[in-house]
Structure formats: C-alpha cells, structure tokens
Amino acid sequence: MIPLFRRVLAEAVGTGLLVAVVVGSGIMAQRLSPDDVGLQLLENALATVFGLGVLIAVLGPVSGAHFNPVVSLADYWQGRRTGAGLSARELAFYVIAQIGGAIAGAVLANAMFAEPAISWAATERSASHLWLGEMVATAGLMLVIFGLVREGRTAVAPAAVAGYIGAAYWFTSSTSFANPAVTIGRAFSDTFAGIAPASVPAFIAAQLAGGVIGLLLVTGLFGRAPAGSQQEAVMTHPGQPSTDRTVRPAERTSGR
C-alpha cells in the first residue's frame, strides 16, 4: 500500500516541477528570443508538453499525478457515487500539497535563472475573453482525462493530456493555465509566464466553472459511472496493494 504521505509528497513534487518547467522555460524563452513573442510561446509550450508528459508517467503510479486541484476535486466528487475517489481528508492534503508545490516551483525557477526568489508578477490577465479561454481550457482538460478513463484508454493519458495542454496554449486566449495551483504559483514570478496576483481569483473561478462543465460533458457523452464502478482510473489504486489492479476515478493526470 502507498501511504498518504508518499502520495502527498508526489503531488507536491510533481506540481512543483511542473511550475518550474512552465516558469523556467518561459524565462529561457525570453532570453533566447527576446524580440519574438510567438517563438517564446512556442518554446514555452514545447517544454511544458514534454515536462508534463514525463511527470504524469513517472508519478502517476504513486499519487495518480493530479497536480491540479480541479482534477482532485472532480475525483472526490465522482468518488462519492462510485466509492473509489479521494476522501475529503485526502482531497485537503492533495490541494495543500499542490499549491505549496506550485509556489516552491516558481521560486526554484526564479532562483535557477538568477531572478529574485519571489517577484510578484505584474502581467495583468483580467478580461472576459481570457476567463472564457480558461473555462474552455479546463473543460477540455476534464473531458480528455475523464473521457479516456471512462473508455479504458488510460495508457495514452500522459501523451494525450500533455498534447491537449500544448494545443490549448495556442487555441485559447488565456494560453491555458487550466489549473488553480499553477495559477497561484505563476503569480510568484514576474516573468514571461507570470500572472498578476489581482488576476488570480477570476482565473481560478473560471477554471472551477470549466471543471464543472467538463464533468457535465463527460456524463453527457459517456453516461454516469454506475455506483461501485472501478473502471474510472488510470494507474493502480495508490491505497491498494500492487496486486489489486482496481484504481481511483481521477488518479490519472493533470494540467498545467
């Protein structure tokens, strides 16, 4: 059995490294291509795609590789029906670990590039079209994650989720944060990937709304998972012995 401590540690480390990838690659992109914002975004997106895919593949068997409070909340909510999701206590620990890891990841990225360890972002991202972009990005992320799980195609989850996030960098106006913890972390770096603290609450509200929309789409497209269903999962159940292949509903993937 995998103790809660190890699962929480995996969520903190995974979310921290994800934010370090996002922020660090943004800083590097600014320095390599100072006069081309489009190229900067491409470099940032590619690094995020590769980093996220690897983190999901490596840490998924430990914690499910949520790295995202919206995914953990959805796991808890759906588990109330199926009996296989996070408990309220586990959810609280996961979210705390994700937010703490995200902040630490931003500080780490700043330090690696000789930036101030904490520099509040000044990039304002407050507009209705950006909030709509976050709703779309998060709803799509939930559809990808839970859709794959419901169809039993979780083997492709690392590539599919990372690929979706990479695409959403380009087709959403907000460049697809799609993750409250990562959004909070990015407020701690006044660099390419930063978001002003005052813009964070509205982004998180849009992400939560997108999460609800995404779950409604999953239900509409794939139907409700029956009570007691064990098919909604990606990795081996972190709380069960390794010989038991039953797993949790959203123990699968995240979003940046």
PDB file of C-alpha atoms in Angstrom:
ATOM      1  CA  MET A   1       0.000   0.000   0.000  1.00  0.00           C
ATOM      2  CA  ILE A   2       1.155   3.528  -0.723  1.00  0.00           C
ATOM      3  CA  PRO A   3       0.857   5.733   2.383  1.00  0.00           C
ATOM      4  CA  LEU A   4      -0.887   9.088   2.109  1.00  0.00           C
ATOM      5  CA  PHE A   5       2.382  10.831   2.949  1.00  0.00           C
ATOM      6  CA  ARG A   6       4.070   9.456  -0.158  1.00  0.00           C
ATOM      7  CA  ARG A   7       1.115  10.336  -2.364  1.00  0.00           C
ATOM      8  CA  VAL A   8       1.017  13.885  -0.999  1.00  0.00           C
ATOM      9  CA  LEU A   9       4.773  14.207  -1.493  1.00  0.00           C
ATOM     10  CA  ALA A  10       4.380  13.079  -5.109  1.00  0.00           C
ATOM     11  CA  GLU A  11       1.697  15.724  -5.665  1.00  0.00           C
ATOM     12  CA  ALA A  12       3.897  18.440  -4.148  1.00  0.00           C
ATOM     13  CA  VAL A  13       6.983  17.413  -6.112  1.00  0.00           C
ATOM     14  CA  GLY A  14       5.064  16.897  -9.344  1.00  0.00           C
ATOM     15  CA  THR A  15       3.241  20.211  -9.182  1.00  0.00           C
ATOM     16  CA  GLY A  16       6.432  21.981  -8.172  1.00  0.00           C
ATOM     17  CA  LEU A  17       8.400  20.555 -11.083  1.00  0.00           C
ATOM     18  CA  LEU A  18       5.539  21.343 -13.460  1.00  0.00           C
ATOM     19  CA  VAL A  19       5.580  25.008 -12.422  1.00  0.00           C
ATOM     20  CA  ALA A  20       9.379  25.052 -12.591  1.00  0.00           C
ATOM     21  CA  VAL A  21       9.100  23.804 -16.173  1.00  0.00           C
ATOM     22  CA  VAL A  22       6.472  26.398 -17.110  1.00  0.00           C
ATOM     23  CA  VAL A  23       8.183  29.367 -15.445  1.00  0.00           C
ATOM     24  CA  GLY A  24      11.758  28.299 -16.197  1.00  0.00           C
ATOM     25  CA  SER A  25      11.109  27.643 -19.881  1.00  0.00           C
ATOM     26  CA  GLY A  26       9.333  30.997 -20.069  1.00  0.00           C
ATOM     27  CA  ILE A  27      12.393  32.774 -18.700  1.00  0.00           C
ATOM     28  CA  MET A  28      14.690  30.875 -21.048  1.00  0.00           C
ATOM     29  CA  ALA A  29      12.433  31.669 -23.999  1.00  0.00           C
ATOM     30  CA  GLN A  30      12.539  35.373 -23.174  1.00  0.00           C
ATOM     31  CA  ARG A  31      16.335  35.301 -23.135  1.00  0.00           C
ATOM     32  CA  LEU A  32      16.757  33.195 -26.268  1.00  0.00           C
ATOM     33  CA  SER A  33      14.136  35.012 -28.364  1.00  0.00           C
ATOM     34  CA  PRO A  34      13.756  38.475 -26.842  1.00  0.00           C
ATOM     35  CA  ASP A  35      12.151  40.037 -29.917  1.00  0.00           C
ATOM     36  CA  ASP A  36       9.712  37.281 -30.921  1.00  0.00           C
ATOM     37  CA  VAL A  37       6.781  36.655 -28.567  1.00  0.00           C
ATOM     38  CA  GLY A  38       5.361  33.943 -30.825  1.00  0.00           C
ATOM     39  CA  LEU A  39       8.595  31.986 -30.679  1.00  0.00           C
ATOM     40  CA  GLN A  40       8.726  32.478 -26.917  1.00  0.00           C
ATOM     41  CA  LEU A  41       5.270  30.939 -26.587  1.00  0.00           C
ATOM     42  CA  LEU A  42       6.263  28.018 -28.814  1.00  0.00           C
ATOM     43  CA  GLU A  43       9.355  27.312 -26.726  1.00  0.00           C
ATOM     44  CA  ASN A  44       7.359  27.580 -23.507  1.00  0.00           C
ATOM     45  CA  ALA A  45       4.634  25.288 -24.843  1.00  0.00           C
ATOM     46  CA  LEU A  46       7.025  22.594 -26.074  1.00  0.00           C
ATOM     47  CA  ALA A  47       8.845  22.441 -22.742  1.00  0.00           C
ATOM     48  CA  THR A  48       5.542  22.187 -20.897  1.00  0.00           C
ATOM     49  CA  VAL A  49       4.272  19.374 -23.131  1.00  0.00           C
ATOM     50  CA  PHE A  50       7.379  17.260 -22.629  1.00  0.00           C
ATOM     51  CA  GLY A  51       7.686  18.032 -18.931  1.00  0.00           C
ATOM     52  CA  LEU A  52       4.045  17.316 -18.144  1.00  0.00           C
ATOM     53  CA  GLY A  53       4.026  14.040 -20.061  1.00  0.00           C
ATOM     54  CA  VAL A  54       7.093  12.770 -18.219  1.00  0.00           C
ATOM     55  CA  LEU A  55       5.798  13.831 -14.794  1.00  0.00           C
ATOM     56  CA  ILE A  56       2.470  12.059 -15.352  1.00  0.00           C
ATOM     57  CA  ALA A  57       4.217   8.870 -16.465  1.00  0.00           C
ATOM     58  CA  VAL A  58       6.682   8.851 -13.555  1.00  0.00           C
ATOM     59  CA  LEU A  59       4.496   9.979 -10.642  1.00  0.00           C
ATOM     60  CA  GLY A  60       1.146   8.615 -11.774  1.00  0.00           C
ATOM     61  CA  PRO A  61       1.700   5.216 -10.100  1.00  0.00           C
ATOM     62  CA  VAL A  62       2.362   6.973  -6.778  1.00  0.00           C
ATOM     63  CA  SER A  63      -0.369   9.615  -6.469  1.00  0.00           C
ATOM     64  CA  GLY A  64      -2.307   9.498  -9.715  1.00  0.00           C
ATOM     65  CA  ALA A  65      -0.453  12.617 -10.932  1.00  0.00           C
ATOM     66  CA  HIS A  66      -3.281  15.071 -10.437  1.00  0.00           C
ATOM     67  CA  PHE A  67      -1.050  18.152  -9.961  1.00  0.00           C
ATOM     68  CA  ASN A  68      -4.292  20.121 -10.189  1.00  0.00           C
ATOM     69  CA  PRO A  69      -6.923  20.933  -7.542  1.00  0.00           C
ATOM     70  CA  VAL A  70      -9.712  20.796 -10.140  1.00  0.00           C
ATOM     71  CA  VAL A  71      -8.792  17.199 -11.014  1.00  0.00           C
ATOM     72  CA  SER A  72      -8.563  16.241  -7.340  1.00  0.00           C
ATOM     73  CA  LEU A  73     -11.901  17.890  -6.599  1.00  0.00           C
ATOM     74  CA  ALA A  74     -13.505  16.047  -9.506  1.00  0.00           C
ATOM     75  CA  ASP A  75     -12.018  12.776  -8.260  1.00  0.00           C
ATOM     76  CA  TYR A  76     -13.524  13.405  -4.829  1.00  0.00           C
ATOM     77  CA  TRP A  77     -16.908  14.437  -6.250  1.00  0.00           C
ATOM     78  CA  GLN A  78     -17.253  11.467  -8.599  1.00  0.00           C
ATOM     79  CA  GLY A  79     -15.986   9.131  -5.917  1.00  0.00           C
ATOM     80  CA  ARG A  80     -18.976   9.999  -3.752  1.00  0.00           C
ATOM     81  CA  ARG A  81     -21.026   7.929  -6.220  1.00  0.00           C
ATOM     82  CA  THR A  82     -18.559   5.253  -7.270  1.00  0.00           C
ATOM     83  CA  GLY A  83     -16.938   4.805  -3.865  1.00  0.00           C
ATOM     84  CA  ALA A  84     -13.459   4.910  -5.412  1.00  0.00           C
ATOM     85  CA  GLY A  85     -12.396   8.567  -5.224  1.00  0.00           C
ATOM     86  CA  LEU A  86     -10.367  10.649  -2.816  1.00  0.00           C
ATOM     87  CA  SER A  87     -11.782  11.095   0.660  1.00  0.00           C
ATOM     88  CA  ALA A  88     -12.375  14.626   1.974  1.00  0.00           C
ATOM     89  CA  ARG A  89      -9.227  14.316   4.102  1.00  0.00           C
ATOM     90  CA  GLU A  90      -7.124  13.146   1.154  1.00  0.00           C
ATOM     91  CA  LEU A  91      -8.537  15.933  -1.010  1.00  0.00           C
ATOM     92  CA  ALA A  92      -7.480  18.555   1.533  1.00  0.00           C
ATOM     93  CA  PHE A  93      -3.938  17.170   1.710  1.00  0.00           C
ATOM     94  CA  TYR A  94      -3.688  16.933  -2.082  1.00  0.00           C
ATOM     95  CA  VAL A  95      -4.780  20.545  -2.630  1.00  0.00           C
ATOM     96  CA  ILE A  96      -2.448  21.905   0.056  1.00  0.00           C
ATOM     97  CA  ALA A  97       0.455  19.939  -1.430  1.00  0.00           C
ATOM     98  CA  GLN A  98      -0.344  21.118  -4.953  1.00  0.00           C
ATOM     99  CA  ILE A  99      -0.486  24.796  -4.006  1.00  0.00           C
ATOM    100  CA  GLY A 100       2.619  24.596  -1.825  1.00  0.00           C
ATOM    101  CA  GLY A 101       4.500  22.713  -4.529  1.00  0.00           C
ATOM    102  CA  ALA A 102       3.472  25.243  -7.171  1.00  0.00           C
ATOM    103  CA  ILE A 103       4.796  28.164  -5.135  1.00  0.00           C
ATOM    104  CA  ALA A 104       8.041  26.315  -4.433  1.00  0.00           C
ATOM    105  CA  GLY A 105       8.393  25.505  -8.142  1.00  0.00           C
ATOM    106  CA  ALA A 106       8.095  29.161  -9.115  1.00  0.00           C
ATOM    107  CA  VAL A 107      10.661  30.162  -6.502  1.00  0.00           C
ATOM    108  CA  LEU A 108      13.003  27.434  -7.752  1.00  0.00           C
ATOM    109  CA  ALA A 109      12.677  28.572 -11.367  1.00  0.00           C
ATOM    110  CA  ASN A 110      13.372  32.174 -10.372  1.00  0.00           C
ATOM    111  CA  ALA A 111      16.471  31.122  -8.438  1.00  0.00           C
ATOM    112  CA  MET A 112      17.819  28.965 -11.289  1.00  0.00           C
ATOM    113  CA  PHE A 113      17.823  31.984 -13.594  1.00  0.00           C
ATOM    114  CA  ALA A 114      19.220  34.428 -11.014  1.00  0.00           C
ATOM    115  CA  GLU A 115      15.876  36.223 -10.718  1.00  0.00           C
ATOM    116  CA  PRO A 116      14.609  37.403  -7.315  1.00  0.00           C
ATOM    117  CA  ALA A 117      13.339  34.326  -5.476  1.00  0.00           C
ATOM    118  CA  ILE A 118       9.918  35.931  -5.126  1.00  0.00           C
ATOM    119  CA  SER A 119       8.899  38.642  -7.545  1.00  0.00           C
ATOM    120  CA  TRP A 120       5.187  39.327  -7.785  1.00  0.00           C
ATOM    121  CA  ALA A 121       4.061  39.142 -11.372  1.00  0.00           C
ATOM    122  CA  ALA A 122       2.914  42.390 -12.967  1.00  0.00           C
ATOM    123  CA  THR A 123       1.217  40.874 -16.028  1.00  0.00           C
ATOM    124  CA  GLU A 124      -2.482  41.681 -15.786  1.00  0.00           C
ATOM    125  CA  ARG A 125      -4.742  38.984 -17.220  1.00  0.00           C
ATOM    126  CA  SER A 126      -8.171  40.403 -16.421  1.00  0.00           C
ATOM    127  CA  ALA A 127     -10.647  40.317 -19.283  1.00  0.00           C
ATOM    128  CA  SER A 128     -13.804  38.370 -20.037  1.00  0.00           C
ATOM    129  CA  HIS A 129     -12.326  36.713 -23.131  1.00  0.00           C
ATOM    130  CA  LEU A 130      -9.427  35.390 -21.036  1.00  0.00           C
ATOM    131  CA  TRP A 131     -11.834  33.968 -18.461  1.00  0.00           C
ATOM    132  CA  LEU A 132     -13.757  32.302 -21.253  1.00  0.00           C
ATOM    133  CA  GLY A 133     -10.479  30.860 -22.523  1.00  0.00           C
ATOM    134  CA  GLU A 134      -9.783  29.397 -19.075  1.00  0.00           C
ATOM    135  CA  MET A 135     -13.237  27.846 -18.913  1.00  0.00           C
ATOM    136  CA  VAL A 136     -12.760  26.235 -22.309  1.00  0.00           C
ATOM    137  CA  ALA A 137      -9.231  25.051 -21.484  1.00  0.00           C
ATOM    138  CA  THR A 138     -10.256  23.473 -18.174  1.00  0.00           C
ATOM    139  CA  ALA A 139     -13.446  21.912 -19.535  1.00  0.00           C
ATOM    140  CA  GLY A 140     -11.466  20.338 -22.352  1.00  0.00           C
ATOM    141  CA  LEU A 141      -8.845  19.052 -19.941  1.00  0.00           C
ATOM    142  CA  MET A 142     -11.503  17.366 -17.819  1.00  0.00           C
ATOM    143  CA  LEU A 143     -13.093  15.851 -20.913  1.00  0.00           C
ATOM    144  CA  VAL A 144      -9.759  14.418 -22.038  1.00  0.00           C
ATOM    145  CA  ILE A 145      -8.856  12.986 -18.641  1.00  0.00           C
ATOM    146  CA  PHE A 146     -12.185  11.503 -17.632  1.00  0.00           C
ATOM    147  CA  GLY A 147     -13.136  10.535 -21.170  1.00  0.00           C
ATOM    148  CA  LEU A 148     -10.021   8.406 -21.541  1.00  0.00           C
ATOM    149  CA  VAL A 149     -10.665   6.828 -18.180  1.00  0.00           C
ATOM    150  CA  ARG A 150     -14.277   6.003 -18.967  1.00  0.00           C
ATOM    151  CA  GLU A 151     -13.233   4.429 -22.270  1.00  0.00           C
ATOM    152  CA  GLY A 152     -10.437   2.419 -20.674  1.00  0.00           C
ATOM    153  CA  ARG A 153      -7.738   4.091 -22.761  1.00  0.00           C
ATOM    154  CA  THR A 154      -5.608   5.314 -19.892  1.00  0.00           C
ATOM    155  CA  ALA A 155      -2.359   4.006 -21.374  1.00  0.00           C
ATOM    156  CA  VAL A 156      -2.296   7.032 -23.671  1.00  0.00           C
ATOM    157  CA  ALA A 157      -3.149   9.517 -20.895  1.00  0.00           C
ATOM    158  CA  PRO A 158       0.357  11.029 -20.446  1.00  0.00           C
ATOM    159  CA  ALA A 159       0.688  11.786 -24.153  1.00  0.00           C
ATOM    160  CA  ALA A 160      -2.959  12.800 -24.613  1.00  0.00           C
ATOM    161  CA  VAL A 161      -3.130  15.174 -21.660  1.00  0.00           C
ATOM    162  CA  ALA A 162       0.235  16.767 -22.423  1.00  0.00           C
ATOM    163  CA  GLY A 163      -0.743  17.066 -26.082  1.00  0.00           C
ATOM    164  CA  TYR A 164      -4.029  18.748 -25.194  1.00  0.00           C
ATOM    165  CA  ILE A 165      -2.298  21.280 -22.946  1.00  0.00           C
ATOM    166  CA  GLY A 166       0.214  22.009 -25.700  1.00  0.00           C
ATOM    167  CA  ALA A 167      -2.580  22.621 -28.184  1.00  0.00           C
ATOM    168  CA  ALA A 168      -4.534  24.735 -25.700  1.00  0.00           C
ATOM    169  CA  TYR A 169      -1.539  27.074 -25.349  1.00  0.00           C
ATOM    170  CA  TRP A 170      -2.399  28.133 -28.885  1.00  0.00           C
ATOM    171  CA  PHE A 171      -6.156  27.837 -29.328  1.00  0.00           C
ATOM    172  CA  THR A 172      -7.222  29.550 -26.069  1.00  0.00           C
ATOM    173  CA  SER A 173      -6.893  33.278 -25.445  1.00  0.00           C
ATOM    174  CA  SER A 174      -5.503  32.679 -21.952  1.00  0.00           C
ATOM    175  CA  THR A 175      -2.787  30.214 -23.106  1.00  0.00           C
ATOM    176  CA  SER A 176      -4.474  27.549 -20.964  1.00  0.00           C
ATOM    177  CA  PHE A 177      -3.454  27.779 -17.327  1.00  0.00           C
ATOM    178  CA  ALA A 178      -6.323  25.340 -16.537  1.00  0.00           C
ATOM    179  CA  ASN A 179      -5.011  24.728 -13.015  1.00  0.00           C
ATOM    180  CA  PRO A 180      -5.610  26.773  -9.835  1.00  0.00           C
ATOM    181  CA  ALA A 181      -2.389  25.656  -8.142  1.00  0.00           C
ATOM    182  CA  VAL A 182      -0.260  26.504 -11.166  1.00  0.00           C
ATOM    183  CA  THR A 183      -2.059  29.841 -11.486  1.00  0.00           C
ATOM    184  CA  ILE A 184      -1.171  30.702  -7.893  1.00  0.00           C
ATOM    185  CA  GLY A 185       2.431  29.596  -8.401  1.00  0.00           C
ATOM    186  CA  ARG A 186       2.848  31.720 -11.511  1.00  0.00           C
ATOM    187  CA  ALA A 187       1.901  34.825  -9.527  1.00  0.00           C
ATOM    188  CA  PHE A 188       5.247  34.478  -7.717  1.00  0.00           C
ATOM    189  CA  SER A 189       7.353  35.164 -10.829  1.00  0.00           C
ATOM    190  CA  ASP A 190       7.373  38.454 -12.724  1.00  0.00           C
ATOM    191  CA  THR A 191       8.489  36.784 -15.934  1.00  0.00           C
ATOM    192  CA  PHE A 192       7.019  35.535 -19.223  1.00  0.00           C
ATOM    193  CA  ALA A 193       4.651  33.043 -17.559  1.00  0.00           C
ATOM    194  CA  GLY A 194       3.575  35.294 -14.709  1.00  0.00           C
ATOM    195  CA  ILE A 195       0.102  36.451 -13.767  1.00  0.00           C
ATOM    196  CA  ALA A 196      -0.573  39.425 -11.504  1.00  0.00           C
ATOM    197  CA  PRO A 197      -1.946  38.378  -8.091  1.00  0.00           C
ATOM    198  CA  ALA A 198      -5.033  40.538  -8.640  1.00  0.00           C
ATOM    199  CA  SER A 199      -5.876  38.464 -11.734  1.00  0.00           C
ATOM    200  CA  VAL A 200      -5.654  35.114  -9.953  1.00  0.00           C
ATOM    201  CA  PRO A 201      -9.107  34.877  -8.277  1.00  0.00           C
ATOM    202  CA  ALA A 202     -11.062  35.363 -11.515  1.00  0.00           C
ATOM    203  CA  PHE A 203      -8.859  32.819 -13.313  1.00  0.00           C
ATOM    204  CA  ILE A 204      -9.483  30.265 -10.574  1.00  0.00           C
ATOM    205  CA  ALA A 205     -13.227  30.911 -10.670  1.00  0.00           C
ATOM    206  CA  ALA A 206     -13.206  30.356 -14.437  1.00  0.00           C
ATOM    207  CA  GLN A 207     -11.223  27.134 -14.003  1.00  0.00           C
ATOM    208  CA  LEU A 208     -13.670  25.781 -11.423  1.00  0.00           C
ATOM    209  CA  ALA A 209     -16.578  26.620 -13.724  1.00  0.00           C
ATOM    210  CA  GLY A 210     -14.759  24.895 -16.580  1.00  0.00           C
ATOM    211  CA  GLY A 211     -14.245  21.839 -14.412  1.00  0.00           C
ATOM    212  CA  VAL A 212     -17.981  21.571 -13.789  1.00  0.00           C
ATOM    213  CA  ILE A 213     -18.720  21.986 -17.499  1.00  0.00           C
ATOM    214  CA  GLY A 214     -16.150  19.330 -18.343  1.00  0.00           C
ATOM    215  CA  LEU A 215     -17.692  16.790 -15.975  1.00  0.00           C
ATOM    216  CA  LEU A 216     -21.142  17.519 -17.383  1.00  0.00           C
ATOM    217  CA  LEU A 217     -19.776  16.867 -20.872  1.00  0.00           C
ATOM    218  CA  VAL A 218     -18.263  13.580 -19.729  1.00  0.00           C
ATOM    219  CA  THR A 219     -21.602  12.499 -18.288  1.00  0.00           C
ATOM    220  CA  GLY A 220     -23.447  13.584 -21.424  1.00  0.00           C
ATOM    221  CA  LEU A 221     -21.060  11.781 -23.751  1.00  0.00           C
ATOM    222  CA  PHE A 222     -20.268   8.644 -21.763  1.00  0.00           C
ATOM    223  CA  GLY A 223     -23.120   8.388 -19.251  1.00  0.00           C
ATOM    224  CA  ARG A 224     -22.896   8.079 -15.499  1.00  0.00           C
ATOM    225  CA  ALA A 225     -20.454   5.646 -13.990  1.00  0.00           C
ATOM    226  CA  PRO A 226     -22.521   3.110 -12.026  1.00  0.00           C
ATOM    227  CA  ALA A 227     -22.165   3.041  -8.250  1.00  0.00           C
ATOM    228  CA  GLY A 228     -19.276   0.836  -7.271  1.00  0.00           C
ATOM    229  CA  SER A 229     -17.722   1.089 -10.735  1.00  0.00           C
ATOM    230  CA  GLN A 230     -13.967   0.526 -10.788  1.00  0.00           C
ATOM    231  CA  GLN A 231     -13.277   1.451 -14.403  1.00  0.00           C
ATOM    232  CA  GLU A 232     -12.626   5.147 -13.800  1.00  0.00           C
ATOM    233  CA  ALA A 233      -8.891   5.187 -13.209  1.00  0.00           C
ATOM    234  CA  VAL A 234      -5.519   5.408 -14.804  1.00  0.00           C
ATOM    235  CA  MET A 235      -2.975   3.883 -12.505  1.00  0.00           C
ATOM    236  CA  THR A 236      -3.002   1.212  -9.814  1.00  0.00           C
ATOM    237  CA  HIS A 237      -5.026   2.358  -6.830  1.00  0.00           C
ATOM    238  CA  PRO A 238      -2.464   4.157  -4.607  1.00  0.00           C
ATOM    239  CA  GLY A 239      -4.221   2.893  -1.500  1.00  0.00           C
ATOM    240  CA  GLN A 240      -4.327  -0.778  -2.535  1.00  0.00           C
ATOM    241  CA  PRO A 241      -1.680  -3.487  -2.742  1.00  0.00           C
ATOM    242  CA  SER A 242       0.077  -3.629  -6.091  1.00  0.00           C
ATOM    243  CA  THR A 243      -1.617  -6.926  -6.921  1.00  0.00           C
ATOM    244  CA  ASP A 244      -5.013  -5.208  -6.908  1.00  0.00           C
ATOM    245  CA  ARG A 245      -5.447  -3.512 -10.290  1.00  0.00           C
ATOM    246  CA  THR A 246      -8.503  -1.553  -9.138  1.00  0.00           C
ATOM    247  CA  VAL A 247      -7.813   2.170  -9.195  1.00  0.00           C
ATOM    248  CA  ARG A 248      -9.297   5.509  -8.350  1.00  0.00           C
ATOM    249  CA  PRO A 249     -11.567   7.578 -10.591  1.00  0.00           C
ATOM    250  CA  ALA A 250      -9.301  10.515 -11.340  1.00  0.00           C
ATOM    251  CA  GLU A 251      -5.939   9.071 -10.380  1.00  0.00           C
ATOM    252  CA  ARG A 252      -4.538   9.959 -13.693  1.00  0.00           C
ATOM    253  CA  THR A 253      -3.396  13.286 -14.958  1.00  0.00           C
ATOM    254  CA  SER A 254      -3.374  16.979 -14.555  1.00  0.00           C
ATOM    255  CA  GLY A 255      -2.933  20.209 -16.416  1.00  0.00           C
ATOM    256  CA  ARG A 256      -0.549  22.988 -16.072  1.00  0.00           C
TER     257      ARG A 256
END
